[in-house]
Amino acid sequence: MNWEKLVEQIPTVIEKVRTDYVLNNMIIKDDIFGILEKHCTVVYYPIENEINCGFHTKRFVKDKLEDFVYINTAKTIAEQVFAAAHELGHVWGVATQVWELAGEQSTLESRTEERIINRFAAELLMPTKEFRKTFWAHMEKLELDTNKLRLVDLIRVMVLQMNDYMVPYESVRRRVVETKIITQELGEALLKNAEDILPLVNAFSKDQNTMLDRVTEKKTIPGLRNLLETAEKSGELSIYTINKIKRDFDIDDISGTEDIVEISIEGAKRGEN
């Protein structure tokens, strides 16, 4: 396996999916959730003390194989964003596409697949050209000298990058190496000294008006309310099951808001107010 050759194919795959799915915005951030929801069923649910930020699976629904993705909303929004991009790579079959483009003939192993998908997620959320551009823009704004750059100032810029792309510190640490902003040796030193560096990351994060550390605790499957209302009317599910799902997903009761209102149909057709 030639890892560098695999990496070279990832921008090609990203360009293809951007074209196929009309992804015009280069910096995606939390728009990734909406993109993911268009291509599979997404379950948002918080599970405390769980290592996994998310996972992808396939299940048969009425004799058709469907994609399902779970996002752990007990994690920070930054971790959720990266998890969503990672699982999107699985839904799109990115690893197989990269493997075939690189001309690999052997079987794609799961460990290599995960590595490819992680690199895909990083490139999708933090495109090389934009990532390098914003990094040096922050350096210039803070009037930092690359020849006399203190570790604390490097971390300060990396935290700004976290906010730019709504991703975790570890994702940025890997990306500054991948985009050749810093050397592999320095990147490994940052990882080795994470215990001393993470307090700096947290301190600089608090200085910004940022959502990075927010834990959403969201409980939903987009469109779940409509599905339950349809199931209730059709009798496909028992009232007990419907009420249990409503409790599990904190679906609020909206009864008593069924007043009839009138709008101008002609005005709506013409797009008038």
Coordinates of C-alpha atoms in Angstrom, one line a residue:
M1 CA 0.0 0.0 0.0
N2 CA 1.3 3.4 -1.0
W3 CA -0.2 5.9 1.5
E4 CA 1.0 9.0 -0.3
K5 CA -0.6 7.8 -3.5
L6 CA -3.9 7.2 -1.6
V7 CA -3.7 10.7 -0.2
E8 CA -3.2 12.2 -3.6
Q9 CA -6.6 10.8 -4.7
I10 CA -8.6 12.4 -1.9
P11 CA -8.9 15.9 -3.4
T12 CA -10.2 14.3 -6.7
V13 CA -12.9 12.4 -4.8
I14 CA -13.8 15.5 -2.8
E15 CA -14.1 17.5 -6.0
K16 CA -16.3 14.8 -7.5
V17 CA -18.7 14.7 -4.5
R18 CA -18.7 18.5 -4.3
T19 CA -19.9 18.6 -7.9
D20 CA -22.3 15.7 -7.6
Y21 CA -23.9 17.1 -4.5
V22 CA -23.5 20.8 -5.3
L23 CA -21.4 21.7 -2.3
N24 CA -20.4 25.3 -3.2
N25 CA -19.3 26.5 0.2
M26 CA -15.6 25.6 0.7
I27 CA -15.8 26.0 4.5
I28 CA -18.6 23.8 5.6
K29 CA -18.5 23.9 9.5
D30 CA -21.8 22.7 11.0
D31 CA -23.6 22.7 7.6
I32 CA -22.1 19.2 7.5
F33 CA -25.2 18.0 9.5
G34 CA -27.6 19.1 6.8
I35 CA -25.5 17.5 4.1
L36 CA -25.3 14.2 6.0
E37 CA -29.1 14.3 6.6
K38 CA -29.7 14.4 2.9
H39 CA -28.0 11.1 2.3
C40 CA -29.0 9.0 5.2
T41 CA -31.0 8.7 8.4
V42 CA -29.2 10.5 11.2
V43 CA -29.9 9.8 14.9
Y44 CA -28.8 12.5 17.3
Y45 CA -28.7 11.2 20.9
P46 CA -26.4 11.9 23.9
I47 CA -24.6 9.1 25.6
E48 CA -22.4 10.2 28.5
N49 CA -19.0 8.4 29.1
E50 CA -19.0 7.0 25.6
I51 CA -15.7 7.1 23.6
N52 CA -17.4 7.1 20.2
C53 CA -18.5 10.4 18.7
G54 CA -20.5 8.5 16.1
F55 CA -20.8 5.5 13.8
H56 CA -22.3 4.4 10.5
T57 CA -24.3 1.2 9.8
K58 CA -26.6 -0.2 7.1
R59 CA -30.0 -1.8 7.8
F60 CA -32.7 -3.3 5.7
V61 CA -35.9 -1.1 5.7
K62 CA -38.7 -2.7 3.7
D63 CA -36.3 -4.9 1.7
K64 CA -34.1 -1.9 0.9
L65 CA -30.6 -1.4 2.4
E66 CA -30.5 2.0 4.0
D67 CA -27.6 4.1 5.6
F68 CA -27.9 5.1 9.3
V69 CA -25.6 7.4 11.2
Y70 CA -25.5 8.0 14.9
I71 CA -24.0 11.2 16.3
N72 CA -23.3 11.4 20.0
T73 CA -24.5 14.8 21.1
A74 CA -22.9 14.4 24.6
K75 CA -19.7 15.4 22.7
T76 CA -18.7 18.9 21.9
I77 CA -20.1 20.5 18.8
A78 CA -16.6 20.5 17.3
E79 CA -16.3 16.7 17.8
Q80 CA -19.8 16.2 16.4
V81 CA -18.9 18.1 13.2
F82 CA -15.8 16.0 12.6
A83 CA -17.7 12.8 13.4
A84 CA -20.4 13.8 10.9
A85 CA -17.8 14.5 8.2
H86 CA -16.2 11.1 8.9
E87 CA -19.4 9.2 8.7
L88 CA -20.4 11.0 5.5
G89 CA -17.2 9.5 4.0
H90 CA -18.5 6.1 4.9
V91 CA -22.0 6.8 3.4
W92 CA -20.4 8.0 0.2
G93 CA -18.0 5.0 0.0
V94 CA -15.0 7.4 -0.2
A95 CA -12.4 4.9 0.9
T96 CA -13.3 2.4 -1.9
Q97 CA -13.2 5.3 -4.4
V98 CA -9.8 6.4 -3.2
W99 CA -8.5 2.8 -3.2
E100 CA -9.6 2.2 -6.8
L101 CA -8.3 5.5 -8.1
A102 CA -4.9 4.7 -6.5
G103 CA -4.8 1.4 -8.5
E104 CA -4.6 -0.7 -5.3
Q105 CA -5.3 -4.4 -6.1
S106 CA -5.3 -5.9 -2.6
T107 CA -8.2 -6.0 -0.2
L108 CA -9.0 -2.7 1.6
E109 CA -8.6 -3.4 5.3
S110 CA -10.8 -1.7 7.9
R111 CA -7.8 0.1 9.6
T112 CA -6.7 1.6 6.3
E113 CA -10.3 2.5 5.4
E114 CA -10.7 4.4 8.7
R115 CA -7.4 6.2 8.0
I116 CA -8.6 7.2 4.5
I117 CA -11.9 8.4 5.9
N118 CA -10.3 10.5 8.6
R119 CA -8.0 12.2 6.0
F120 CA -11.1 12.8 3.8
A121 CA -13.0 14.4 6.7
A122 CA -10.0 16.7 7.4
E123 CA -9.7 17.7 3.7
L124 CA -13.4 18.2 3.4
L125 CA -13.7 20.4 6.5
M126 CA -10.3 22.1 6.2
P127 CA -9.4 22.4 2.5
T128 CA -5.6 22.7 2.1
K129 CA -5.7 26.1 0.3
E130 CA -8.2 27.7 2.6
F131 CA -6.5 26.2 5.7
R132 CA -3.1 27.6 4.8
K133 CA -4.5 30.9 3.8
T134 CA -6.4 31.5 7.1
F135 CA -3.4 30.2 9.2
W136 CA -1.0 32.8 7.7
A137 CA -3.7 35.5 7.9
H138 CA -3.9 34.9 11.6
M139 CA -0.1 35.0 11.9
E140 CA -0.1 38.3 10.1
K141 CA -2.9 39.8 12.1
L142 CA -1.2 38.8 15.4
E143 CA 2.1 40.2 14.0
L144 CA 3.9 36.9 14.7
D145 CA 7.4 36.1 13.3
T146 CA 7.8 32.6 11.9
N147 CA 11.5 32.7 12.8
K148 CA 10.8 33.5 16.5
L149 CA 7.4 31.8 17.0
R150 CA 6.7 30.9 20.6
L151 CA 4.9 27.6 21.3
V152 CA 2.1 29.6 23.1
D153 CA 1.6 31.7 20.0
L154 CA 1.4 28.7 17.7
I155 CA -1.3 27.3 20.0
R156 CA -3.1 30.6 19.9
V157 CA -3.2 30.5 16.1
M158 CA -4.3 26.8 16.1
V159 CA -7.2 27.7 18.4
L160 CA -8.3 30.4 15.9
Q161 CA -8.2 27.7 13.2
M162 CA -10.4 25.5 15.4
N163 CA -12.9 28.3 15.4
D164 CA -12.6 29.0 11.7
Y165 CA -13.5 25.4 10.8
M166 CA -15.4 24.3 13.9
V167 CA -13.2 21.3 14.5
P168 CA -11.4 19.9 17.6
Y169 CA -7.8 20.7 18.5
E170 CA -6.5 17.3 17.5
S171 CA -7.9 17.7 14.0
V172 CA -6.1 21.0 13.6
R173 CA -2.8 19.5 15.0
R174 CA -2.9 16.8 12.4
R175 CA -3.9 19.3 9.7
V176 CA -1.0 21.7 10.3
V177 CA 1.3 18.8 9.7
E178 CA -0.6 17.5 6.6
T179 CA -0.6 20.9 5.0
K180 CA 3.2 21.3 5.7
I181 CA 2.7 24.4 7.9
I182 CA 4.8 22.7 10.6
T183 CA 7.1 19.7 10.4
Q184 CA 6.2 16.1 11.3
E185 CA 8.6 16.3 14.2
L186 CA 6.9 19.4 15.7
G187 CA 3.5 17.8 15.2
E188 CA 4.6 14.7 17.2
A189 CA 6.1 16.9 19.9
L190 CA 2.7 18.7 20.2
L191 CA 1.1 15.3 20.6
K192 CA 3.6 14.1 23.1
N193 CA 3.2 17.2 25.3
A194 CA -0.6 17.3 25.0
E195 CA -1.0 17.3 28.8
D196 CA 0.8 20.7 29.0
I197 CA -0.8 22.1 25.8
L198 CA -4.5 21.3 26.3
P199 CA -4.8 23.8 29.2
L200 CA -3.5 26.5 26.7
V201 CA -6.1 25.3 24.1
N202 CA -8.9 25.6 26.7
A203 CA -7.7 29.0 27.9
F204 CA -7.6 30.5 24.4
S205 CA -10.9 28.9 23.5
K206 CA -12.5 30.7 26.5
D207 CA -11.2 34.0 25.2
Q208 CA -13.3 33.6 22.0
N209 CA -17.0 33.9 21.4
T210 CA -17.1 30.3 20.2
M211 CA -19.5 27.3 20.2
L212 CA -16.6 24.8 20.0
D213 CA -17.0 23.4 23.5
R214 CA -20.8 23.5 23.5
V215 CA -22.5 20.2 24.2
T216 CA -25.9 20.1 22.4
E217 CA -27.4 17.1 24.2
K218 CA -29.7 17.0 21.1
K219 CA -32.2 14.1 20.9
T220 CA -33.7 13.8 17.4
I221 CA -34.0 12.1 14.1
P222 CA -34.8 14.8 11.5
G223 CA -38.5 14.4 10.4
L224 CA -39.3 12.1 13.4
R225 CA -42.3 14.1 14.5
N226 CA -43.9 13.8 11.0
L227 CA -43.2 10.1 10.9
L228 CA -44.8 9.6 14.2
E229 CA -47.8 11.6 13.3
T230 CA -48.2 9.5 10.1
A231 CA -47.7 6.2 12.0
E232 CA -50.3 7.3 14.6
K233 CA -52.9 8.1 11.9
S234 CA -52.3 4.9 10.0
G235 CA -52.1 2.7 13.1
E236 CA -48.7 1.2 12.1
L237 CA -47.4 1.7 15.6
S238 CA -49.1 1.2 18.9
I239 CA -49.8 4.3 21.0
Y240 CA -47.5 2.8 23.7
T241 CA -44.6 2.7 21.2
I242 CA -45.3 6.1 19.9
N243 CA -45.4 7.6 23.4
K244 CA -42.2 5.9 24.4
I245 CA -40.4 7.3 21.3
K246 CA -41.7 10.7 22.2
R247 CA -40.4 10.4 25.7
D248 CA -37.0 9.0 24.6
F249 CA -36.5 11.8 22.1
D250 CA -38.1 14.6 24.2
I251 CA -40.7 15.4 21.5
D252 CA -42.9 18.2 22.9
D253 CA -46.7 18.1 22.7
I254 CA -48.0 20.8 20.3
S255 CA -51.7 20.0 20.7
G256 CA -54.0 23.0 21.0
T257 CA -52.3 24.9 18.1
E258 CA -54.6 23.8 15.3
D259 CA -56.4 27.0 14.6
I260 CA -57.3 27.6 11.0
V261 CA -55.5 30.5 9.3
E262 CA -55.8 32.0 5.8
I263 CA -53.1 33.1 3.4
S264 CA -53.3 34.6 -0.1
I265 CA -52.7 31.7 -2.4
E266 CA -52.4 34.0 -5.4
G267 CA -49.9 36.1 -3.6
A268 CA -47.9 33.1 -2.6
K269 CA -47.8 31.9 -6.2
R270 CA -46.4 35.2 -7.3
G271 CA -43.9 35.3 -4.4
E272 CA -45.6 38.4 -3.0
N273 CA -45.9 39.4 0.6

